[in-house]
Amino acid sequence: MKLISPTDREVDIGQTLLPHEYIGMTRREVLDGYLRDRAISYGTKALNALVTEIEVPKSKDGKYVISYANVDGNTKETVEVDYVIGADGANSRVAKAIDAGEYNYAIAFQERIRVSDEKLKFYEELAEMYVGDDVSPDFYGWVFPKYDHVGVGTGTVVNRPAIKQYQKAIRDRAGAKIEGGKIIRVEAHPIPEHYRPRRVVGRAALVGDAAGYVTKCSGEGIYFAAKSGRMAGEAVSKVVAATGKVPNQDQMIKEYIKPYDKLYLPTYTVLDLLQKVFFSSNAAREAFVELCKSEYVQRVTFNSYLYKKVQGTNPLQDVILLFQTIGSLFRGNALTRPDAEYSNPVESLKRL
């Protein structure tokens, strides 16, 4: 993996990975299909449908009524259920139905680009991450290999209206490496910036993006979506096996929310702090890239990424890193230009 600074300084990262460790790239259309088929093979009843409405029960033991448009039969249908787990993304209908509260969000924009075989060969074992306020004022731009094409994209929270400007900038930064490529798909998705205020309400729970489980800095959500879905399902199963009833709100907070937060809240907190410190200005981004030359920084960063927990650190190395950070920030301030100003007071107030 290569990290590229605002002044186009390049640092190869991932040098501390062990032979069995790697950073995987995925195509969601392939992964999602595999997971769906796997769930069906274990007995899940899958409906090819669009949920249009969720009625919350008016009594303690009432049913949730889910209305949906069945795509296969082109019919409108309803189903009554005792428990709902909302894994329906950032624009979650379940979250709205249960009044789970709103969150701030980023827009992630990506173009799938088919490049020549020669250019694709260059990215066969390489992913690139670009930082700089030209590609994003608070995130990063990327070129990721996707089997027979590359994904080129960027994201932002603080200046969402300028996302196409930032997308043009990441294409320009990649330059000749993707020159002549054909855009085969354009994608844009909202990415939650923090937990929903309420992730369990009554007999309904949220998981994945619907709950707000996306980390800062990396923007990763797939692992946490899968893990939270499993933990929520196991919590329901545990309570049903013990009591013969589906869990209430307090039981799910105890069996799902608290264990999840114990495992991952420190990771979210640390990555949130890192993003605020190092993605806040071009000087800080330049310092971040310089610091990533350090074997210690790479080892802690990748171990935390791979194993989803803040890894144990070395106090002496941390003191050394503190002084290195101060020096890198001074050098970054001297090397880079100030960030461009922007203003979007209305857009910045929007929530999902």
PDB file of C-alpha atoms in Angstrom, residues 16-314:
ATOM      1  CA  THR A  16       5.524  -4.921   8.847  1.00  0.00           C
ATOM      2  CA  LEU A  17       2.810  -7.334   7.688  1.00  0.00           C
ATOM      3  CA  LEU A  18       3.567 -10.984   8.342  1.00  0.00           C
ATOM      4  CA  PRO A  19       3.405 -13.558   5.513  1.00  0.00           C
ATOM      5  CA  HIS A  20      -0.162 -14.593   6.406  1.00  0.00           C
ATOM      6  CA  GLU A  21      -1.416 -11.002   6.812  1.00  0.00           C
ATOM      7  CA  TYR A  22      -2.802  -8.840   4.037  1.00  0.00           C
ATOM      8  CA  ILE A  23      -5.185  -5.971   3.336  1.00  0.00           C
ATOM      9  CA  GLY A  24      -7.972  -7.405   1.197  1.00  0.00           C
ATOM     10  CA  MET A  25      -9.923  -5.610  -1.515  1.00  0.00           C
ATOM     11  CA  THR A  26     -13.484  -6.608  -2.305  1.00  0.00           C
ATOM     12  CA  ARG A  27     -16.245  -6.056  -4.825  1.00  0.00           C
ATOM     13  CA  ARG A  28     -19.452  -5.636  -2.871  1.00  0.00           C
ATOM     14  CA  GLU A  29     -21.620  -7.100  -5.596  1.00  0.00           C
ATOM     15  CA  VAL A  30     -19.638 -10.346  -5.300  1.00  0.00           C
ATOM     16  CA  LEU A  31     -19.301 -10.364  -1.508  1.00  0.00           C
ATOM     17  CA  ASP A  32     -22.948  -9.479  -0.881  1.00  0.00           C
ATOM     18  CA  GLY A  33     -24.135 -12.204  -3.250  1.00  0.00           C
ATOM     19  CA  TYR A  34     -21.935 -14.758  -1.503  1.00  0.00           C
ATOM     20  CA  LEU A  35     -23.195 -13.777   1.949  1.00  0.00           C
ATOM     21  CA  ARG A  36     -26.823 -13.864   0.796  1.00  0.00           C
ATOM     22  CA  ASP A  37     -26.434 -17.325  -0.746  1.00  0.00           C
ATOM     23  CA  ARG A  38     -24.618 -18.560   2.367  1.00  0.00           C
ATOM     24  CA  ALA A  39     -27.426 -17.317   4.629  1.00  0.00           C
ATOM     25  CA  ILE A  40     -30.010 -19.059   2.437  1.00  0.00           C
ATOM     26  CA  SER A  41     -28.016 -22.293   2.603  1.00  0.00           C
ATOM     27  CA  TYR A  42     -28.313 -22.138   6.404  1.00  0.00           C
ATOM     28  CA  GLY A  43     -32.085 -21.813   6.279  1.00  0.00           C
ATOM     29  CA  THR A  44     -32.738 -18.093   5.944  1.00  0.00           C
ATOM     30  CA  LYS A  45     -35.828 -17.171   3.947  1.00  0.00           C
ATOM     31  CA  ALA A  46     -34.732 -14.395   1.569  1.00  0.00           C
ATOM     32  CA  LEU A  47     -37.193 -12.047  -0.096  1.00  0.00           C
ATOM     33  CA  ASN A  48     -36.273 -10.010  -3.163  1.00  0.00           C
ATOM     34  CA  ALA A  49     -38.191  -6.983  -1.970  1.00  0.00           C
ATOM     35  CA  LEU A  50     -38.160  -3.316  -1.028  1.00  0.00           C
ATOM     36  CA  VAL A  51     -39.393  -2.421   2.451  1.00  0.00           C
ATOM     37  CA  THR A  52     -41.811   0.491   2.216  1.00  0.00           C
ATOM     38  CA  GLU A  53     -43.076   0.860   5.777  1.00  0.00           C
ATOM     39  CA  ILE A  54     -42.496  -0.485   9.286  1.00  0.00           C
ATOM     40  CA  GLU A  55     -45.288  -0.205  11.855  1.00  0.00           C
ATOM     41  CA  VAL A  56     -44.035  -0.261  15.434  1.00  0.00           C
ATOM     42  CA  PRO A  57     -46.229  -2.196  17.905  1.00  0.00           C
ATOM     43  CA  LYS A  58     -48.524  -0.137  20.089  1.00  0.00           C
ATOM     44  CA  SER A  59     -48.558  -2.689  22.916  1.00  0.00           C
ATOM     45  CA  LYS A  60     -45.865  -4.499  24.862  1.00  0.00           C
ATOM     46  CA  ASP A  61     -46.410  -7.825  23.103  1.00  0.00           C
ATOM     47  CA  GLY A  62     -47.627  -6.504  19.752  1.00  0.00           C
ATOM     48  CA  LYS A  63     -46.081  -7.394  16.404  1.00  0.00           C
ATOM     49  CA  TYR A  64     -43.978  -5.284  14.065  1.00  0.00           C
ATOM     50  CA  VAL A  65     -45.749  -5.051  10.706  1.00  0.00           C
ATOM     51  CA  ILE A  66     -43.387  -4.749   7.748  1.00  0.00           C
ATOM     52  CA  SER A  67     -44.850  -3.703   4.388  1.00  0.00           C
ATOM     53  CA  TYR A  68     -42.813  -4.430   1.293  1.00  0.00           C
ATOM     54  CA  ALA A  69     -42.950  -4.579  -2.478  1.00  0.00           C
ATOM     55  CA  ASN A  70     -42.132  -8.097  -3.633  1.00  0.00           C
ATOM     56  CA  VAL A  71     -40.014  -7.673  -6.752  1.00  0.00           C
ATOM     57  CA  ASP A  72     -40.338 -11.280  -7.902  1.00  0.00           C
ATOM     58  CA  GLY A  73     -44.130 -11.302  -7.820  1.00  0.00           C
ATOM     59  CA  ASN A  74     -44.599  -7.564  -8.393  1.00  0.00           C
ATOM     60  CA  THR A  75     -46.948  -7.532  -5.397  1.00  0.00           C
ATOM     61  CA  LYS A  76     -47.349  -5.513  -2.223  1.00  0.00           C
ATOM     62  CA  GLU A  77     -47.236  -7.677   0.894  1.00  0.00           C
ATOM     63  CA  THR A  78     -46.905  -7.485   4.673  1.00  0.00           C
ATOM     64  CA  VAL A  79     -45.370  -9.699   7.330  1.00  0.00           C
ATOM     65  CA  GLU A  80     -45.721  -9.634  11.119  1.00  0.00           C
ATOM     66  CA  VAL A  81     -42.602 -10.299  13.208  1.00  0.00           C
ATOM     67  CA  ASP A  82     -41.636 -10.403  16.878  1.00  0.00           C
ATOM     68  CA  TYR A  83     -38.163  -8.909  16.503  1.00  0.00           C
ATOM     69  CA  VAL A  84     -36.439  -6.687  13.933  1.00  0.00           C
ATOM     70  CA  ILE A  85     -32.704  -6.359  13.302  1.00  0.00           C
ATOM     71  CA  GLY A  86     -32.090  -3.411  10.994  1.00  0.00           C
ATOM     72  CA  ALA A  87     -29.105  -4.036   8.736  1.00  0.00           C
ATOM     73  CA  ASP A  88     -30.415  -1.644   6.106  1.00  0.00           C
ATOM     74  CA  GLY A  89     -27.604   0.879   5.765  1.00  0.00           C
ATOM     75  CA  ALA A  90     -27.126   4.555   6.459  1.00  0.00           C
ATOM     76  CA  ASN A  91     -30.603   5.493   5.189  1.00  0.00           C
ATOM     77  CA  SER A  92     -32.129   2.881   7.498  1.00  0.00           C
ATOM     78  CA  ARG A  93     -35.921   2.631   7.422  1.00  0.00           C
ATOM     79  CA  VAL A  94     -35.748   0.656  10.646  1.00  0.00           C
ATOM     80  CA  ALA A  95     -33.860   3.496  12.356  1.00  0.00           C
ATOM     81  CA  LYS A  96     -36.488   6.007  11.242  1.00  0.00           C
ATOM     82  CA  ALA A  97     -39.368   3.756  12.318  1.00  0.00           C
ATOM     83  CA  ILE A  98     -38.003   3.278  15.844  1.00  0.00           C
ATOM     84  CA  ASP A  99     -36.846   6.902  16.173  1.00  0.00           C
ATOM     85  CA  ALA A 100     -33.212   5.917  16.682  1.00  0.00           C
ATOM     86  CA  GLY A 101     -32.017   9.481  16.145  1.00  0.00           C
ATOM     87  CA  GLU A 102     -29.873  11.058  13.454  1.00  0.00           C
ATOM     88  CA  TYR A 103     -26.175  11.170  12.722  1.00  0.00           C
ATOM     89  CA  ASN A 104     -23.788  13.231  10.657  1.00  0.00           C
ATOM     90  CA  TYR A 105     -22.513  11.504   7.548  1.00  0.00           C
ATOM     91  CA  ALA A 106     -19.898  11.590   4.843  1.00  0.00           C
ATOM     92  CA  ILE A 107     -20.455  11.169   1.130  1.00  0.00           C
ATOM     93  CA  ALA A 108     -18.195   8.555  -0.438  1.00  0.00           C
ATOM     94  CA  PHE A 109     -17.950   8.842  -4.228  1.00  0.00           C
ATOM     95  CA  GLN A 110     -16.254   6.247  -6.413  1.00  0.00           C
ATOM     96  CA  GLU A 111     -15.797   5.584 -10.106  1.00  0.00           C
ATOM     97  CA  ARG A 112     -15.025   2.076 -11.297  1.00  0.00           C
ATOM     98  CA  ILE A 113     -12.512   2.530 -14.121  1.00  0.00           C
ATOM     99  CA  ARG A 114     -11.369  -0.145 -16.551  1.00  0.00           C
ATOM    100  CA  VAL A 115      -7.752   0.539 -17.474  1.00  0.00           C
ATOM    101  CA  SER A 116      -5.366  -1.189 -19.838  1.00  0.00           C
ATOM    102  CA  ASP A 117      -3.831  -4.524 -18.841  1.00  0.00           C
ATOM    103  CA  GLU A 118      -0.483  -2.802 -18.416  1.00  0.00           C
ATOM    104  CA  LYS A 119      -1.896  -0.213 -16.029  1.00  0.00           C
ATOM    105  CA  LEU A 120      -3.927  -2.846 -14.193  1.00  0.00           C
ATOM    106  CA  LYS A 121      -0.769  -4.876 -13.687  1.00  0.00           C
ATOM    107  CA  PHE A 122       0.716  -1.884 -11.841  1.00  0.00           C
ATOM    108  CA  TYR A 123      -2.143  -2.048  -9.302  1.00  0.00           C
ATOM    109  CA  GLU A 124      -2.212  -5.848  -9.033  1.00  0.00           C
ATOM    110  CA  GLU A 125      -0.618  -5.815  -5.569  1.00  0.00           C
ATOM    111  CA  LEU A 126      -0.922  -2.106  -4.826  1.00  0.00           C
ATOM    112  CA  ALA A 127      -3.498   0.212  -3.283  1.00  0.00           C
ATOM    113  CA  GLU A 128      -2.932   3.977  -3.183  1.00  0.00           C
ATOM    114  CA  MET A 129      -4.212   6.494  -0.641  1.00  0.00           C
ATOM    115  CA  TYR A 130      -3.871  10.213  -1.411  1.00  0.00           C
ATOM    116  CA  VAL A 131      -4.210  12.946   1.216  1.00  0.00           C
ATOM    117  CA  GLY A 132      -4.494  16.679   0.635  1.00  0.00           C
ATOM    118  CA  ASP A 133      -7.283  19.244   0.716  1.00  0.00           C
ATOM    119  CA  ASP A 134      -7.466  19.023  -3.082  1.00  0.00           C
ATOM    120  CA  VAL A 135      -8.856  15.453  -2.845  1.00  0.00           C
ATOM    121  CA  SER A 136     -10.687  15.886   0.488  1.00  0.00           C
ATOM    122  CA  PRO A 137     -10.653  18.445   3.310  1.00  0.00           C
ATOM    123  CA  ASP A 138     -11.183  15.752   5.964  1.00  0.00           C
ATOM    124  CA  PHE A 139     -10.638  12.287   4.471  1.00  0.00           C
ATOM    125  CA  TYR A 140      -8.524  10.706   1.727  1.00  0.00           C
ATOM    126  CA  GLY A 141      -8.748   9.792  -1.928  1.00  0.00           C
ATOM    127  CA  TRP A 142      -7.951   6.308  -3.190  1.00  0.00           C
ATOM    128  CA  VAL A 143      -7.118   4.052  -6.089  1.00  0.00           C
ATOM    129  CA  PHE A 144      -7.939   0.463  -5.130  1.00  0.00           C
ATOM    130  CA  PRO A 145      -7.580  -2.640  -7.334  1.00  0.00           C
ATOM    131  CA  LYS A 146     -10.882  -4.439  -8.036  1.00  0.00           C
ATOM    132  CA  TYR A 147      -9.935  -7.641  -9.901  1.00  0.00           C
ATOM    133  CA  ASP A 148     -10.358  -6.480 -13.524  1.00  0.00           C
ATOM    134  CA  HIS A 149     -10.602  -2.709 -12.927  1.00  0.00           C
ATOM    135  CA  VAL A 150      -9.745  -0.075 -10.316  1.00  0.00           C
ATOM    136  CA  GLY A 151     -11.924   1.889  -7.929  1.00  0.00           C
ATOM    137  CA  VAL A 152     -11.043   5.590  -7.818  1.00  0.00           C
ATOM    138  CA  GLY A 153     -12.786   7.707  -5.223  1.00  0.00           C
ATOM    139  CA  THR A 154     -12.877  10.098  -2.312  1.00  0.00           C
ATOM    140  CA  GLY A 155     -15.137  11.229   0.513  1.00  0.00           C
ATOM    141  CA  THR A 156     -15.952  14.159   2.765  1.00  0.00           C
ATOM    142  CA  VAL A 157     -18.192  15.190   5.634  1.00  0.00           C
ATOM    143  CA  VAL A 158     -17.478  18.883   5.911  1.00  0.00           C
ATOM    144  CA  ASN A 159     -17.870  19.880   2.250  1.00  0.00           C
ATOM    145  CA  ARG A 160     -20.232  17.385   0.664  1.00  0.00           C
ATOM    146  CA  PRO A 161     -21.418  19.754  -2.121  1.00  0.00           C
ATOM    147  CA  ALA A 162     -17.876  19.771  -3.570  1.00  0.00           C
ATOM    148  CA  ILE A 163     -17.593  15.985  -3.877  1.00  0.00           C
ATOM    149  CA  LYS A 164     -17.340  16.029  -7.690  1.00  0.00           C
ATOM    150  CA  GLN A 165     -14.575  18.641  -7.467  1.00  0.00           C
ATOM    151  CA  TYR A 166     -12.665  16.329  -5.130  1.00  0.00           C
ATOM    152  CA  GLN A 167     -13.319  13.373  -7.416  1.00  0.00           C
ATOM    153  CA  LYS A 168     -11.793  15.240 -10.352  1.00  0.00           C
ATOM    154  CA  ALA A 169      -8.795  16.032  -8.152  1.00  0.00           C
ATOM    155  CA  ILE A 170      -8.162  12.389  -7.259  1.00  0.00           C
ATOM    156  CA  ARG A 171      -8.320  11.448 -10.953  1.00  0.00           C
ATOM    157  CA  ASP A 172      -5.830  14.229 -11.668  1.00  0.00           C
ATOM    158  CA  ARG A 173      -3.528  13.100  -8.845  1.00  0.00           C
ATOM    159  CA  ALA A 174      -3.539   9.518 -10.150  1.00  0.00           C
ATOM    160  CA  GLY A 175      -2.755  11.007 -13.566  1.00  0.00           C
ATOM    161  CA  ALA A 176      -1.041   8.802 -16.124  1.00  0.00           C
ATOM    162  CA  LYS A 177      -1.544   5.673 -14.000  1.00  0.00           C
ATOM    163  CA  ILE A 178      -5.247   5.597 -14.937  1.00  0.00           C
ATOM    164  CA  GLU A 179      -5.069   7.659 -18.129  1.00  0.00           C
ATOM    165  CA  GLY A 180      -7.229   6.344 -20.969  1.00  0.00           C
ATOM    166  CA  GLY A 181      -9.410   4.308 -18.614  1.00  0.00           C
ATOM    167  CA  LYS A 182     -13.140   3.898 -19.194  1.00  0.00           C
ATOM    168  CA  ILE A 183     -15.590   4.629 -16.385  1.00  0.00           C
ATOM    169  CA  ILE A 184     -17.827   1.558 -16.094  1.00  0.00           C
ATOM    170  CA  ARG A 185     -19.753   2.456 -12.958  1.00  0.00           C
ATOM    171  CA  VAL A 186     -20.301   5.475 -10.708  1.00  0.00           C
ATOM    172  CA  GLU A 187     -21.213   4.980  -7.052  1.00  0.00           C
ATOM    173  CA  ALA A 188     -22.052   7.345  -4.206  1.00  0.00           C
ATOM    174  CA  HIS A 189     -23.031   6.352  -0.683  1.00  0.00           C
ATOM    175  CA  PRO A 190     -23.585   8.047   2.681  1.00  0.00           C
ATOM    176  CA  ILE A 191     -21.167   6.888   5.373  1.00  0.00           C
ATOM    177  CA  PRO A 192     -22.106   7.420   9.057  1.00  0.00           C
ATOM    178  CA  GLU A 193     -19.711   9.436  11.169  1.00  0.00           C
ATOM    179  CA  HIS A 194     -20.688   8.174  14.622  1.00  0.00           C
ATOM    180  CA  TYR A 195     -23.086   5.875  16.475  1.00  0.00           C
ATOM    181  CA  ARG A 196     -26.812   6.467  16.308  1.00  0.00           C
ATOM    182  CA  PRO A 197     -28.076   7.998  19.570  1.00  0.00           C
ATOM    183  CA  ARG A 198     -30.186   4.846  20.107  1.00  0.00           C
ATOM    184  CA  ARG A 199     -29.195   1.471  18.673  1.00  0.00           C
ATOM    185  CA  VAL A 200     -31.819  -0.631  20.461  1.00  0.00           C
ATOM    186  CA  VAL A 201     -35.397   0.539  20.887  1.00  0.00           C
ATOM    187  CA  GLY A 202     -38.089  -1.839  22.109  1.00  0.00           C
ATOM    188  CA  ARG A 203     -37.727  -5.112  20.231  1.00  0.00           C
ATOM    189  CA  ALA A 204     -35.663  -3.674  17.393  1.00  0.00           C
ATOM    190  CA  ALA A 205     -31.891  -3.379  17.080  1.00  0.00           C
ATOM    191  CA  LEU A 206     -29.617  -1.721  14.546  1.00  0.00           C
ATOM    192  CA  VAL A 207     -26.368  -3.154  13.173  1.00  0.00           C
ATOM    193  CA  GLY A 208     -23.727  -2.072  10.650  1.00  0.00           C
ATOM    194  CA  ASP A 209     -24.095   1.303   8.943  1.00  0.00           C
ATOM    195  CA  ALA A 210     -27.644   1.600  10.273  1.00  0.00           C
ATOM    196  CA  ALA A 211     -26.157   1.731  13.779  1.00  0.00           C
ATOM    197  CA  GLY A 212     -23.255   3.978  12.754  1.00  0.00           C
ATOM    198  CA  TYR A 213     -20.487   1.383  12.915  1.00  0.00           C
ATOM    199  CA  VAL A 214     -17.879   2.917  10.601  1.00  0.00           C
ATOM    200  CA  THR A 215     -14.408   3.866  11.770  1.00  0.00           C
ATOM    201  CA  LYS A 216     -12.784   7.239  11.208  1.00  0.00           C
ATOM    202  CA  CYS A 217      -9.482   7.494   9.305  1.00  0.00           C
ATOM    203  CA  SER A 218      -9.978   4.273   7.343  1.00  0.00           C
ATOM    204  CA  GLY A 219     -13.734   4.548   6.762  1.00  0.00           C
ATOM    205  CA  GLU A 220     -14.064   0.796   7.254  1.00  0.00           C
ATOM    206  CA  GLY A 221     -17.521  -0.624   7.890  1.00  0.00           C
ATOM    207  CA  ILE A 222     -17.756  -4.108   6.351  1.00  0.00           C
ATOM    208  CA  TYR A 223     -16.090  -5.963   9.222  1.00  0.00           C
ATOM    209  CA  PHE A 224     -18.113  -4.106  11.845  1.00  0.00           C
ATOM    210  CA  ALA A 225     -21.352  -4.685   9.939  1.00  0.00           C
ATOM    211  CA  ALA A 226     -20.723  -8.424   9.856  1.00  0.00           C
ATOM    212  CA  LYS A 227     -19.535  -8.567  13.468  1.00  0.00           C
ATOM    213  CA  SER A 228     -22.403  -6.495  14.874  1.00  0.00           C
ATOM    214  CA  GLY A 229     -24.941  -8.516  12.875  1.00  0.00           C
ATOM    215  CA  ARG A 230     -23.561 -11.725  14.306  1.00  0.00           C
ATOM    216  CA  MET A 231     -23.460 -10.355  17.857  1.00  0.00           C
ATOM    217  CA  ALA A 232     -27.052  -9.067  17.639  1.00  0.00           C
ATOM    218  CA  GLY A 233     -28.274 -12.383  16.239  1.00  0.00           C
ATOM    219  CA  GLU A 234     -26.437 -14.347  18.917  1.00  0.00           C
ATOM    220  CA  ALA A 235     -27.871 -12.073  21.612  1.00  0.00           C
ATOM    221  CA  VAL A 236     -31.428 -12.711  20.420  1.00  0.00           C
ATOM    222  CA  SER A 237     -30.754 -16.457  20.241  1.00  0.00           C
ATOM    223  CA  LYS A 238     -29.236 -16.504  23.738  1.00  0.00           C
ATOM    224  CA  VAL A 239     -32.214 -14.762  25.342  1.00  0.00           C
ATOM    225  CA  VAL A 240     -34.754 -16.907  23.479  1.00  0.00           C
ATOM    226  CA  ALA A 241     -32.946 -20.088  24.526  1.00  0.00           C
ATOM    227  CA  ALA A 242     -32.853 -18.978  28.171  1.00  0.00           C
ATOM    228  CA  THR A 243     -36.352 -17.490  28.527  1.00  0.00           C
ATOM    229  CA  GLY A 244     -38.449 -18.739  25.628  1.00  0.00           C
ATOM    230  CA  LYS A 245     -39.176 -15.129  24.657  1.00  0.00           C
ATOM    231  CA  VAL A 246     -37.562 -12.593  22.349  1.00  0.00           C
ATOM    232  CA  PRO A 247     -35.420 -10.054  24.231  1.00  0.00           C
ATOM    233  CA  ASN A 248     -36.686  -6.716  25.432  1.00  0.00           C
ATOM    234  CA  GLN A 249     -34.724  -3.487  25.178  1.00  0.00           C
ATOM    235  CA  ASP A 250     -32.818  -3.881  28.447  1.00  0.00           C
ATOM    236  CA  GLN A 251     -31.829  -7.465  27.631  1.00  0.00           C
ATOM    237  CA  MET A 252     -30.475  -6.503  24.200  1.00  0.00           C
ATOM    238  CA  ILE A 253     -28.493  -3.600  25.632  1.00  0.00           C
ATOM    239  CA  LYS A 254     -26.937  -6.035  28.098  1.00  0.00           C
ATOM    240  CA  GLU A 255     -26.298  -8.894  25.645  1.00  0.00           C
ATOM    241  CA  TYR A 256     -25.464  -6.932  22.462  1.00  0.00           C
ATOM    242  CA  ILE A 257     -24.718  -3.234  22.938  1.00  0.00           C
ATOM    243  CA  LYS A 258     -22.484  -3.421  26.023  1.00  0.00           C
ATOM    244  CA  PRO A 259     -20.329  -6.320  24.723  1.00  0.00           C
ATOM    245  CA  TYR A 260     -19.968  -4.609  21.347  1.00  0.00           C
ATOM    246  CA  ASP A 261     -18.889  -1.311  22.892  1.00  0.00           C
ATOM    247  CA  LYS A 262     -16.481  -3.076  25.219  1.00  0.00           C
ATOM    248  CA  LEU A 263     -14.780  -4.640  22.201  1.00  0.00           C
ATOM    249  CA  TYR A 264     -14.735  -1.716  19.776  1.00  0.00           C
ATOM    250  CA  LEU A 265     -15.514   1.655  21.347  1.00  0.00           C
ATOM    251  CA  PRO A 266     -11.805   2.275  22.172  1.00  0.00           C
ATOM    252  CA  THR A 267     -10.959   1.667  18.497  1.00  0.00           C
ATOM    253  CA  TYR A 268     -13.586   4.161  17.309  1.00  0.00           C
ATOM    254  CA  THR A 269     -12.399   6.717  19.859  1.00  0.00           C
ATOM    255  CA  VAL A 270      -8.702   6.486  18.941  1.00  0.00           C
ATOM    256  CA  LEU A 271      -9.360   6.613  15.178  1.00  0.00           C
ATOM    257  CA  ASP A 272     -11.687   9.589  15.648  1.00  0.00           C
ATOM    258  CA  LEU A 273      -8.887  11.414  17.480  1.00  0.00           C
ATOM    259  CA  LEU A 274      -6.327  10.515  14.798  1.00  0.00           C
ATOM    260  CA  GLN A 275      -8.567  11.826  12.037  1.00  0.00           C
ATOM    261  CA  LYS A 276      -9.138  15.099  13.881  1.00  0.00           C
ATOM    262  CA  VAL A 277      -5.391  15.559  14.392  1.00  0.00           C
ATOM    263  CA  PHE A 278      -3.920  14.393  11.087  1.00  0.00           C
ATOM    264  CA  PHE A 279      -6.668  15.079   8.499  1.00  0.00           C
ATOM    265  CA  SER A 280      -7.305  18.641   9.645  1.00  0.00           C
ATOM    266  CA  SER A 281      -4.811  20.508   7.450  1.00  0.00           C
ATOM    267  CA  ASN A 282      -2.263  19.969   4.714  1.00  0.00           C
ATOM    268  CA  ALA A 283       0.534  20.444   7.228  1.00  0.00           C
ATOM    269  CA  ALA A 284      -0.897  17.703   9.445  1.00  0.00           C
ATOM    270  CA  ARG A 285      -1.445  15.402   6.444  1.00  0.00           C
ATOM    271  CA  GLU A 286       2.145  15.911   5.326  1.00  0.00           C
ATOM    272  CA  ALA A 287       3.319  15.104   8.862  1.00  0.00           C
ATOM    273  CA  PHE A 288       1.142  11.982   8.913  1.00  0.00           C
ATOM    274  CA  VAL A 289       2.715  10.632   5.730  1.00  0.00           C
ATOM    275  CA  GLU A 290       6.208  11.323   7.057  1.00  0.00           C
ATOM    276  CA  LEU A 291       5.436   9.555  10.336  1.00  0.00           C
ATOM    277  CA  CYS A 292       4.186   6.506   8.439  1.00  0.00           C
ATOM    278  CA  LYS A 293       7.777   5.805   7.367  1.00  0.00           C
ATOM    279  CA  SER A 294       8.341   4.634  10.948  1.00  0.00           C
ATOM    280  CA  GLU A 295       8.281   0.852  11.415  1.00  0.00           C
ATOM    281  CA  TYR A 296       6.707   1.358  14.841  1.00  0.00           C
ATOM    282  CA  VAL A 297       3.864   3.469  13.435  1.00  0.00           C
ATOM    283  CA  GLN A 298       3.238   0.954  10.664  1.00  0.00           C
ATOM    284  CA  ARG A 299       3.208  -1.994  13.038  1.00  0.00           C
ATOM    285  CA  VAL A 300       0.772  -0.386  15.482  1.00  0.00           C
ATOM    286  CA  THR A 301      -1.418   0.957  12.657  1.00  0.00           C
ATOM    287  CA  PHE A 302      -1.722  -2.293  10.731  1.00  0.00           C
ATOM    288  CA  ASN A 303      -2.105  -4.489  13.797  1.00  0.00           C
ATOM    289  CA  SER A 304      -4.936  -2.232  14.968  1.00  0.00           C
ATOM    290  CA  TYR A 305      -6.524  -2.343  11.504  1.00  0.00           C
ATOM    291  CA  LEU A 306      -6.199  -6.101  11.040  1.00  0.00           C
ATOM    292  CA  TYR A 307      -7.340  -7.134  14.498  1.00  0.00           C
ATOM    293  CA  LYS A 308      -9.840  -4.312  15.117  1.00  0.00           C
ATOM    294  CA  LYS A 309      -8.435  -3.424  18.513  1.00  0.00           C
ATOM    295  CA  VAL A 310      -6.063  -0.705  19.633  1.00  0.00           C
ATOM    296  CA  GLN A 311      -2.824  -2.617  20.020  1.00  0.00           C
ATOM    297  CA  GLY A 312      -0.544  -2.453  23.052  1.00  0.00           C
ATOM    298  CA  THR A 313       2.155   0.188  22.636  1.00  0.00           C
ATOM    299  CA  ASN A 314       5.679   0.759  23.865  1.00  0.00           C
TER     300      ASN A 314
END
